[in-house]
mmCIF file of N, CA and C in Angstrom:
data_model
loop_
_atom_site.group_PDB
_atom_site.id
_atom_site.type_symbol
_atom_site.label_atom_id
_atom_site.label_comp_id
_atom_site.label_asym_id
_atom_site.label_seq_id
_atom_site.Cartn_x
_atom_site.Cartn_y
_atom_site.Cartn_z
ATOM 1 N N MET A 37 0.836 -1.194 0.000
ATOM 2 C CA MET A 37 0.000 0.000 0.000
ATOM 3 C C MET A 37 0.876 1.251 0.000
ATOM 4 N N LYS A 38 0.551 2.165 -0.857
ATOM 5 C CA LYS A 38 1.310 3.402 -0.971
ATOM 6 C C LYS A 38 0.894 4.368 0.147
ATOM 7 N N PRO A 39 1.870 4.967 0.848
ATOM 8 C CA PRO A 39 1.524 5.958 1.866
ATOM 9 C C PRO A 39 0.798 7.154 1.250
ATOM 10 N N PRO A 40 -0.106 7.799 2.020
ATOM 11 C CA PRO A 40 -0.884 8.908 1.460
ATOM 12 C C PRO A 40 -0.082 10.190 1.222
ATOM 13 N N LEU A 41 1.054 10.347 1.861
ATOM 14 C CA LEU A 41 1.837 11.566 1.697
ATOM 15 C C LEU A 41 3.021 11.322 0.767
ATOM 16 N N PRO A 42 3.425 12.343 0.000
ATOM 17 C CA PRO A 42 4.588 12.199 -0.892
ATOM 18 C C PRO A 42 5.876 11.963 -0.095
ATOM 19 N N ALA A 43 6.796 11.255 -0.693
ATOM 20 C CA ALA A 43 8.039 10.881 -0.011
ATOM 21 C C ALA A 43 8.871 12.077 0.429
ATOM 22 N N ASP A 44 8.711 13.222 -0.222
ATOM 23 C CA ASP A 44 9.530 14.391 0.104
ATOM 24 C C ASP A 44 8.731 15.501 0.793
ATOM 25 N N CYS A 45 7.596 15.151 1.414
ATOM 26 C CA CYS A 45 6.747 16.192 2.002
ATOM 27 C C CYS A 45 7.384 16.810 3.255
ATOM 28 N N THR A 46 7.042 18.069 3.472
ATOM 29 C CA THR A 46 7.462 18.815 4.656
ATOM 30 C C THR A 46 6.271 19.629 5.140
ATOM 31 N N LEU A 47 6.431 20.299 6.255
ATOM 32 C CA LEU A 47 5.368 21.194 6.715
ATOM 33 C C LEU A 47 5.087 22.263 5.662
ATOM 34 N N TRP A 48 6.138 22.711 4.996
ATOM 35 C CA TRP A 48 5.977 23.738 3.960
ATOM 36 C C TRP A 48 5.078 23.229 2.837
ATOM 37 N N SER A 49 5.348 22.028 2.339
ATOM 38 C CA SER A 49 4.571 21.516 1.211
ATOM 39 C C SER A 49 3.150 21.117 1.618
ATOM 40 N N LEU A 50 2.928 20.818 2.893
ATOM 41 C CA LEU A 50 1.594 20.432 3.363
ATOM 42 C C LEU A 50 0.794 21.584 3.952
ATOM 43 N N ARG A 51 1.358 22.774 3.983
ATOM 44 C CA ARG A 51 0.707 23.890 4.687
ATOM 45 C C ARG A 51 -0.717 24.129 4.216
ATOM 46 N N GLY A 52 -1.015 23.895 2.962
ATOM 47 C CA GLY A 52 -2.363 24.090 2.452
ATOM 48 C C GLY A 52 -3.321 22.963 2.823
ATOM 49 N N SER A 53 -2.796 21.813 3.223
ATOM 50 C CA SER A 53 -3.623 20.660 3.586
ATOM 51 C C SER A 53 -3.895 20.576 5.084
ATOM 52 N N LEU A 54 -3.111 21.281 5.891
ATOM 53 C CA LEU A 54 -3.274 21.216 7.341
ATOM 54 C C LEU A 54 -4.601 21.820 7.761
ATOM 55 N N LYS A 55 -5.224 21.229 8.769
ATOM 56 C CA LYS A 55 -6.532 21.699 9.231
ATOM 57 C C LYS A 55 -6.468 23.158 9.674
ATOM 58 N N ASP A 56 -5.490 23.511 10.490
ATOM 59 C CA ASP A 56 -5.261 24.884 10.931
ATOM 60 C C ASP A 56 -3.749 25.103 10.855
ATOM 61 N N PRO A 57 -3.239 25.509 9.687
ATOM 62 C CA PRO A 57 -1.796 25.564 9.460
ATOM 63 C C PRO A 57 -1.024 26.357 10.519
ATOM 64 N N LYS A 58 -1.510 27.535 10.865
ATOM 65 C CA LYS A 58 -0.783 28.371 11.821
ATOM 66 C C LYS A 58 -0.673 27.671 13.180
ATOM 67 N N GLU A 59 -1.762 27.113 13.667
ATOM 68 C CA GLU A 59 -1.757 26.449 14.971
ATOM 69 C C GLU A 59 -0.940 25.157 14.932
ATOM 70 N N PHE A 60 -1.049 24.400 13.847
ATOM 71 C CA PHE A 60 -0.289 23.154 13.731
ATOM 72 C C PHE A 60 1.207 23.443 13.769
ATOM 73 N N VAL A 61 1.645 24.394 12.959
ATOM 74 C CA VAL A 61 3.071 24.729 12.888
ATOM 75 C C VAL A 61 3.543 25.325 14.212
ATOM 76 N N ARG A 62 2.702 26.112 14.874
ATOM 77 C CA ARG A 62 3.059 26.688 16.177
ATOM 78 C C ARG A 62 3.310 25.579 17.200
ATOM 79 N N GLN A 63 2.465 24.557 17.198
ATOM 80 C CA GLN A 63 2.632 23.472 18.159
ATOM 81 C C GLN A 63 3.853 22.607 17.830
ATOM 82 N N VAL A 64 4.112 22.399 16.554
ATOM 83 C CA VAL A 64 5.324 21.668 16.168
ATOM 84 C C VAL A 64 6.550 22.437 16.656
ATOM 85 N N LEU A 65 6.570 23.741 16.412
ATOM 86 C CA LEU A 65 7.701 24.564 16.842
ATOM 87 C C LEU A 65 7.865 24.498 18.364
ATOM 88 N N GLY A 66 6.753 24.518 19.090
ATOM 89 C CA GLY A 66 6.814 24.391 20.541
ATOM 90 C C GLY A 66 7.426 23.072 20.981
ATOM 91 N N ASN A 67 7.116 21.998 20.266
ATOM 92 C CA ASN A 67 7.692 20.693 20.599
ATOM 93 C C ASN A 67 9.159 20.592 20.199
ATOM 94 N N MET A 68 9.592 21.432 19.281
ATOM 95 C CA MET A 68 11.002 21.451 18.882
ATOM 96 C C MET A 68 11.841 22.249 19.879
ATOM 97 N N THR A 69 11.211 23.162 20.594
ATOM 98 C CA THR A 69 11.916 23.996 21.559
ATOM 99 C C THR A 69 12.483 23.108 22.662
ATOM 100 N N GLY A 70 13.674 23.433 23.102
ATOM 101 C CA GLY A 70 14.318 22.634 24.135
ATOM 102 C C GLY A 70 15.439 21.776 23.589
ATOM 103 N N HIS A 71 15.564 21.756 22.291
ATOM 104 C CA HIS A 71 16.661 21.002 21.675
ATOM 105 C C HIS A 71 17.734 21.962 21.173
ATOM 106 N N GLU A 72 17.856 23.075 21.876
ATOM 107 C CA GLU A 72 18.866 24.091 21.580
ATOM 108 C C GLU A 72 18.796 24.577 20.137
ATOM 109 N N ARG A 73 17.608 24.560 19.586
ATOM 110 C CA ARG A 73 17.374 24.999 18.208
ATOM 111 C C ARG A 73 18.206 24.225 17.198
ATOM 112 N N ASP A 74 18.731 23.134 17.622
ATOM 113 C CA ASP A 74 19.596 22.325 16.785
ATOM 114 C C ASP A 74 18.882 21.020 16.452
ATOM 115 N N CYS A 75 17.738 21.161 15.795
ATOM 116 C CA CYS A 75 16.937 19.982 15.502
ATOM 117 C C CYS A 75 16.162 20.201 14.202
ATOM 118 N N ARG A 76 15.472 19.147 13.802
ATOM 119 C CA ARG A 76 14.630 19.238 12.615
ATOM 120 C C ARG A 76 13.412 18.342 12.818
ATOM 121 N N VAL A 77 12.412 18.538 11.971
ATOM 122 C CA VAL A 77 11.174 17.768 12.049
ATOM 123 C C VAL A 77 10.974 17.015 10.738
ATOM 124 N N ARG A 78 10.513 15.784 10.876
ATOM 125 C CA ARG A 78 10.265 14.905 9.726
ATOM 126 C C ARG A 78 8.849 14.355 9.883
ATOM 127 N N LEU A 79 8.109 14.218 8.785
ATOM 128 C CA LEU A 79 6.716 13.789 8.828
ATOM 129 C C LEU A 79 6.561 12.301 8.521
ATOM 130 N N ALA A 80 5.558 11.679 9.147
ATOM 131 C CA ALA A 80 5.227 10.276 8.876
ATOM 132 C C ALA A 80 4.390 10.221 7.603
ATOM 133 N N LEU A 81 4.830 9.441 6.648
ATOM 134 C CA LEU A 81 4.154 9.374 5.349
ATOM 135 C C LEU A 81 2.823 8.630 5.412
ATOM 136 N N ASP A 82 2.618 7.837 6.453
ATOM 137 C CA ASP A 82 1.371 7.081 6.573
ATOM 138 C C ASP A 82 0.331 7.827 7.421
ATOM 139 N N SER A 83 0.493 9.145 7.536
ATOM 140 C CA SER A 83 -0.423 9.994 8.303
ATOM 141 C C SER A 83 -1.364 10.738 7.375
ATOM 142 N N LYS A 84 -2.378 11.341 7.969
ATOM 143 C CA LYS A 84 -3.303 12.173 7.205
ATOM 144 C C LYS A 84 -2.669 13.541 6.956
ATOM 145 N N PRO A 85 -2.846 14.108 5.775
ATOM 146 C CA PRO A 85 -2.267 15.421 5.463
ATOM 147 C C PRO A 85 -2.822 16.547 6.327
ATOM 148 N N SER A 86 -3.997 16.374 6.908
ATOM 149 C CA SER A 86 -4.597 17.443 7.717
ATOM 150 C C SER A 86 -3.949 17.569 9.095
ATOM 151 N N GLY A 87 -3.217 16.552 9.541
ATOM 152 C CA GLY A 87 -2.545 16.589 10.843
ATOM 153 C C GLY A 87 -1.574 15.436 10.970
ATOM 154 N N PRO A 88 -0.493 15.463 10.200
ATOM 155 C CA PRO A 88 0.415 14.317 10.176
ATOM 156 C C PRO A 88 1.196 14.126 11.476
ATOM 157 N N ASP A 89 1.507 12.865 11.764
ATOM 158 C CA ASP A 89 2.410 12.561 12.871
ATOM 159 C C ASP A 89 3.794 13.049 12.463
ATOM 160 N N TYR A 90 4.625 13.342 13.434
ATOM 161 C CA TYR A 90 5.952 13.851 13.119
ATOM 162 C C TYR A 90 6.956 13.448 14.177
ATOM 163 N N ARG A 91 8.212 13.487 13.793
ATOM 164 C CA ARG A 91 9.277 13.193 14.759
ATOM 165 C C ARG A 91 10.286 14.327 14.768
ATOM 166 N N ILE A 92 10.785 14.581 15.945
ATOM 167 C CA ILE A 92 11.813 15.595 16.145
ATOM 168 C C ILE A 92 13.150 14.875 16.229
ATOM 169 N N GLU A 93 14.095 15.338 15.454
ATOM 170 C CA GLU A 93 15.441 14.761 15.453
ATOM 171 C C GLU A 93 16.432 15.823 15.904
ATOM 172 N N PHE A 94 17.399 15.407 16.708
ATOM 173 C CA PHE A 94 18.499 16.306 17.041
ATOM 174 C C PHE A 94 19.754 15.723 16.399
ATOM 175 N N PHE A 95 20.805 16.490 16.399
ATOM 176 C CA PHE A 95 21.996 16.089 15.654
ATOM 177 C C PHE A 95 23.109 15.585 16.575
ATOM 178 N N ILE A 96 23.760 14.530 16.138
ATOM 179 C CA ILE A 96 24.967 14.022 16.780
ATOM 180 C C ILE A 96 26.121 14.498 15.907
ATOM 181 N N TYR A 97 27.067 15.183 16.537
ATOM 182 C CA TYR A 97 28.177 15.761 15.782
ATOM 183 C C TYR A 97 29.428 14.904 15.842
ATOM 184 N N ASP A 98 30.189 14.994 14.792
ATOM 185 C CA ASP A 98 31.490 14.349 14.720
ATOM 186 C C ASP A 98 32.492 15.300 15.353
ATOM 187 N N THR A 99 32.804 15.091 16.613
ATOM 188 C CA THR A 99 33.695 16.017 17.318
ATOM 189 C C THR A 99 35.165 15.781 16.983
ATOM 190 N N ILE A 100 35.475 14.651 16.417
ATOM 191 C CA ILE A 100 36.861 14.384 16.032
ATOM 192 C C ILE A 100 37.216 15.172 14.770
ATOM 193 N N GLU A 101 36.320 15.150 13.789
ATOM 194 C CA GLU A 101 36.562 15.825 12.522
ATOM 195 C C GLU A 101 36.109 17.284 12.530
ATOM 196 N N GLY A 102 35.395 17.688 13.540
ATOM 197 C CA GLY A 102 34.886 19.053 13.587
ATOM 198 C C GLY A 102 33.404 19.073 13.904
ATOM 199 N N GLU A 103 32.749 20.142 13.560
ATOM 200 C CA GLU A 103 31.333 20.320 13.876
ATOM 201 C C GLU A 103 30.414 19.817 12.772
ATOM 202 N N GLN A 104 30.832 18.842 12.042
ATOM 203 C CA GLN A 104 30.026 18.277 10.979
ATOM 204 C C GLN A 104 29.009 17.307 11.586
ATOM 205 N N VAL A 105 27.775 17.327 11.074
ATOM 206 C CA VAL A 105 26.743 16.421 11.574
ATOM 207 C C VAL A 105 27.081 15.001 11.140
ATOM 208 N N ALA A 106 27.212 14.125 12.110
ATOM 209 C CA ALA A 106 27.492 12.732 11.803
ATOM 210 C C ALA A 106 26.199 11.998 11.448
ATOM 211 N N PHE A 107 25.148 12.198 12.258
ATOM 212 C CA PHE A 107 23.846 11.614 11.964
ATOM 213 C C PHE A 107 22.785 12.207 12.887
ATOM 214 N N PRO A 108 21.521 12.174 12.440
ATOM 215 C CA PRO A 108 20.431 12.651 13.299
ATOM 216 C C PRO A 108 19.966 11.536 14.236
ATOM 217 N N GLN A 109 19.482 11.904 15.402
ATOM 218 C CA GLN A 109 18.954 10.963 16.386
ATOM 219 C C GLN A 109 17.517 11.363 16.722
ATOM 220 N N THR A 110 16.606 10.415 16.762
ATOM 221 C CA THR A 110 15.218 10.729 17.100
ATOM 222 C C THR A 110 15.123 11.118 18.568
ATOM 223 N N ALA A 111 14.545 12.290 18.819
ATOM 224 C CA ALA A 111 14.338 12.768 20.184
ATOM 225 C C ALA A 111 12.947 12.404 20.668
ATOM 226 N N ALA A 112 11.941 12.540 19.803
ATOM 227 C CA ALA A 112 10.559 12.263 20.190
ATOM 228 C C ALA A 112 9.696 12.110 18.942
ATOM 229 N N ILE A 113 8.599 11.380 19.101
ATOM 230 C CA ILE A 113 7.611 11.226 18.045
ATOM 231 C C ILE A 113 6.279 11.722 18.599
ATOM 232 N N PHE A 114 5.573 12.514 17.791
ATOM 233 C CA PHE A 114 4.320 13.128 18.222
ATOM 234 C C PHE A 114 3.182 12.730 17.297
ATOM 235 N N LYS A 115 2.013 12.524 17.886
ATOM 236 C CA LYS A 115 0.790 12.313 17.120
ATOM 237 C C LYS A 115 0.319 13.679 16.645
ATOM 238 N N GLY A 116 0.072 13.825 15.379
ATOM 239 C CA GLY A 116 -0.273 15.113 14.801
ATOM 240 C C GLY A 116 -1.630 15.661 15.190
ATOM 241 N N ARG A 117 -2.564 14.811 15.505
ATOM 242 C CA ARG A 117 -3.912 15.294 15.843
ATOM 243 C C ARG A 117 -3.922 16.094 17.131
ATOM 244 N N ALA A 118 -3.175 15.630 18.155
ATOM 245 C CA ALA A 118 -3.202 16.303 19.453
ATOM 246 C C ALA A 118 -1.828 16.812 19.875
ATOM 247 N N HIS A 119 -0.809 16.574 19.058
ATOM 248 C CA HIS A 119 0.569 16.987 19.360
ATOM 249 C C HIS A 119 1.053 16.367 20.666
ATOM 250 N N THR A 120 0.616 15.140 20.936
ATOM 251 C CA THR A 120 1.049 14.446 22.140
ATOM 252 C C THR A 120 2.193 13.503 21.800
ATOM 253 N N GLU A 121 3.160 13.470 22.708
ATOM 254 C CA GLU A 121 4.313 12.601 22.505
ATOM 255 C C GLU A 121 3.880 11.157 22.691
ATOM 256 N N THR A 122 4.379 10.296 21.843
ATOM 257 C CA THR A 122 4.065 8.883 21.935
ATOM 258 C C THR A 122 5.328 8.113 22.295
ATOM 259 N N LEU A 123 5.153 7.078 23.085
ATOM 260 C CA LEU A 123 6.287 6.200 23.354
ATOM 261 C C LEU A 123 6.611 5.501 22.051
ATOM 262 N N TYR A 124 7.850 5.493 21.712
ATOM 263 C CA TYR A 124 8.173 4.867 20.437
ATOM 264 C C TYR A 124 9.125 3.712 20.622
ATOM 265 N N ASP A 125 8.947 2.767 19.737
ATOM 266 C CA ASP A 125 9.791 1.584 19.714
ATOM 267 C C ASP A 125 10.154 1.335 18.253
ATOM 268 N N GLY A 126 10.558 0.165 17.961
ATOM 269 C CA GLY A 126 10.941 -0.151 16.589
ATOM 270 C C GLY A 126 9.825 0.039 15.590
ATOM 271 N N THR A 127 8.576 -0.203 16.011
ATOM 272 C CA THR A 127 7.472 -0.075 15.057
ATOM 273 C C THR A 127 7.269 1.379 14.655
ATOM 274 N N GLU A 128 7.409 2.311 15.585
ATOM 275 C CA GLU A 128 7.276 3.735 15.243
ATOM 276 C C GLU A 128 8.423 4.179 14.345
ATOM 277 N N LEU A 129 9.627 3.743 14.673
ATOM 278 C CA LEU A 129 10.784 4.143 13.873
ATOM 279 C C LEU A 129 10.780 3.499 12.494
ATOM 280 N N ASP A 130 10.128 2.341 12.377
ATOM 281 C CA ASP A 130 10.063 1.641 11.090
ATOM 282 C C ASP A 130 8.978 2.177 10.168
ATOM 283 N N ARG A 131 8.181 3.115 10.651
ATOM 284 C CA ARG A 131 7.157 3.716 9.792
ATOM 285 C C ARG A 131 7.843 4.433 8.626
ATOM 286 N N PRO A 132 7.128 4.655 7.532
ATOM 287 C CA PRO A 132 7.740 5.422 6.441
ATOM 288 C C PRO A 132 7.796 6.908 6.821
ATOM 289 N N TRP A 133 8.988 7.481 6.787
ATOM 290 C CA TRP A 133 9.200 8.883 7.149
ATOM 291 C C TRP A 133 9.657 9.655 5.926
ATOM 292 N N SER A 134 9.303 10.904 5.883
ATOM 293 C CA SER A 134 9.652 11.759 4.753
ATOM 294 C C SER A 134 11.167 11.809 4.560
ATOM 295 N N ALA A 135 11.568 11.853 3.310
ATOM 296 C CA ALA A 135 12.992 11.973 2.993
ATOM 297 C C ALA A 135 13.502 13.375 3.299
ATOM 298 N N GLU A 136 12.605 14.358 3.323
ATOM 299 C CA GLU A 136 12.964 15.747 3.600
ATOM 300 C C GLU A 136 12.576 16.098 5.036
ATOM 301 N N ALA A 137 13.302 17.063 5.607
ATOM 302 C CA ALA A 137 13.016 17.533 6.958
ATOM 303 C C ALA A 137 13.200 19.043 6.999
ATOM 304 N N MET A 138 12.614 19.674 8.014
ATOM 305 C CA MET A 138 12.762 21.129 8.185
ATOM 306 C C MET A 138 13.451 21.407 9.514
ATOM 307 N N THR A 139 14.391 22.334 9.489
ATOM 308 C CA THR A 139 15.100 22.728 10.706
ATOM 309 C C THR A 139 14.221 23.623 11.568
ATOM 310 N N PHE A 140 14.659 23.838 12.801
ATOM 311 C CA PHE A 140 13.957 24.737 13.715
ATOM 312 C C PHE A 140 13.774 26.107 13.069
ATOM 313 N N GLN A 141 14.835 26.637 12.467
ATOM 314 C CA GLN A 141 14.775 27.954 11.847
ATOM 315 C C GLN A 141 13.791 27.989 10.681
ATOM 316 N N GLU A 142 13.747 26.924 9.894
ATOM 317 C CA GLU A 142 12.810 26.865 8.763
ATOM 318 C C GLU A 142 11.359 26.813 9.240
ATOM 319 N N VAL A 143 11.101 26.062 10.305
ATOM 320 C CA VAL A 143 9.745 25.988 10.861
ATOM 321 C C VAL A 143 9.357 27.343 11.453
ATOM 322 N N GLN A 144 10.307 27.986 12.120
ATOM 323 C CA GLN A 144 10.077 29.319 12.684
ATOM 324 C C GLN A 144 9.731 30.315 11.568
ATOM 325 N N HIS A 145 10.455 30.248 10.479
ATOM 326 C CA HIS A 145 10.213 31.126 9.332
ATOM 327 C C HIS A 145 8.826 30.854 8.724
ATOM 328 N N LEU A 146 8.475 29.578 8.588
ATOM 329 C CA LEU A 146 7.159 29.216 8.056
ATOM 330 C C LEU A 146 6.051 29.776 8.947
ATOM 331 N N LEU A 147 6.202 29.652 10.262
ATOM 332 C CA LEU A 147 5.189 30.185 11.171
ATOM 333 C C LEU A 147 5.055 31.699 10.994
ATOM 334 N N GLY A 148 6.161 32.390 10.850
ATOM 335 C CA GLY A 148 6.122 33.832 10.608
ATOM 336 C C GLY A 148 5.372 34.170 9.336
ATOM 337 N N GLN A 149 5.604 33.396 8.290
ATOM 338 C CA GLN A 149 4.897 33.627 7.025
ATOM 339 C C GLN A 149 3.407 33.362 7.160
ATOM 340 N N LEU A 150 3.053 32.304 7.877
ATOM 341 C CA LEU A 150 1.639 31.991 8.077
ATOM 342 C C LEU A 150 0.949 33.081 8.888
ATOM 343 N N ARG A 151 1.622 33.582 9.894
ATOM 344 C CA ARG A 151 1.047 34.655 10.709
ATOM 345 C C ARG A 151 0.884 35.934 9.905
ATOM 346 N N SER A 152 1.869 36.278 9.100
ATOM 347 C CA SER A 152 1.768 37.513 8.320
ATOM 348 C C SER A 152 0.724 37.379 7.218
ATOM 349 N N SER A 153 0.572 36.191 6.658
ATOM 350 C CA SER A 153 -0.450 36.024 5.621
ATOM 351 C C SER A 153 -1.839 36.123 6.228
ATOM 352 N N LYS A 154 -2.025 35.680 7.457
ATOM 353 C CA LYS A 154 -3.323 35.819 8.137
ATOM 354 C C LYS A 154 -3.631 37.297 8.362
ATOM 355 N N GLU A 155 -2.603 38.037 8.754
ATOM 356 C CA GLU A 155 -2.804 39.476 8.972
ATOM 357 C C GLU A 155 -3.166 40.163 7.658
ATOM 358 N N LEU A 156 -2.503 39.775 6.580
ATOM 359 C CA LEU A 156 -2.810 40.351 5.273
ATOM 360 C C LEU A 156 -4.236 40.003 4.853
ATOM 361 N N ASP A 157 -4.659 38.759 5.137
ATOM 362 C CA ASP A 157 -6.027 38.353 4.803
ATOM 363 C C ASP A 157 -7.046 39.202 5.552
ATOM 364 N N LYS A 158 -6.783 39.477 6.820
ATOM 365 C CA LYS A 158 -7.704 40.281 7.618
ATOM 366 C C LYS A 158 -7.795 41.694 7.063
ATOM 367 N N VAL A 159 -6.652 42.244 6.661
ATOM 368 C CA VAL A 159 -6.631 43.607 6.124
ATOM 369 C C VAL A 159 -7.392 43.658 4.811
ATOM 370 N N SER A 160 -7.186 42.670 3.945
ATOM 371 C CA SER A 160 -7.829 42.697 2.638
ATOM 372 C C SER A 160 -9.339 42.465 2.726
ATOM 373 N N LEU A 161 -9.815 41.860 3.829
ATOM 374 C CA LEU A 161 -11.242 41.604 3.979
ATOM 375 C C LEU A 161 -11.998 42.778 4.578
ATOM 376 N N LYS A 162 -11.288 43.752 5.091
ATOM 377 C CA LYS A 162 -11.953 44.923 5.677
ATOM 378 C C LYS A 162 -12.583 45.761 4.569
ATOM 379 N N PRO A 163 -13.815 46.212 4.783
ATOM 380 C CA PRO A 163 -14.435 47.071 3.755
ATOM 381 C C PRO A 163 -13.736 48.407 3.653
ATOM 382 N N ARG A 164 -13.674 48.899 2.455
ATOM 383 C CA ARG A 164 -13.043 50.214 2.224
ATOM 384 C C ARG A 164 -14.010 51.312 2.609
ATOM 385 N N ARG A 165 -13.470 52.354 3.170
ATOM 386 C CA ARG A 165 -14.291 53.532 3.477
ATOM 387 C C ARG A 165 -14.173 54.520 2.346
ATOM 388 N N PRO A 166 -15.287 55.145 1.967
ATOM 389 C CA PRO A 166 -15.235 56.102 0.847
ATOM 390 C C PRO A 166 -14.478 57.371 1.204
#
């Protein structure tokens, strides 16, 4: 069975499918906080586009060769509907996960864009005064 989400999906590419994009991205960003802004989020491909499950990864660095990222490590997995952390084992990690991920800064930027677009929508909906 083919997963419902594209293999390279991110919060950015799903922003139009999310039930409440601004609130969803805000809660994801909140769950990313605490990892010293040195993390990224990856989506579960077998989730619904309106509120996909996601995992937060932090980076393990190669301290011998320098500050190069050696590999990402899963910090937590969250259910997208309620943004609640789930205990994960091999079955959660074996789920199909997006090949693309967004960093803390990218998610922060997306939230800023969503907030500013909402403000623009409110302004454009106001009736003009003669």
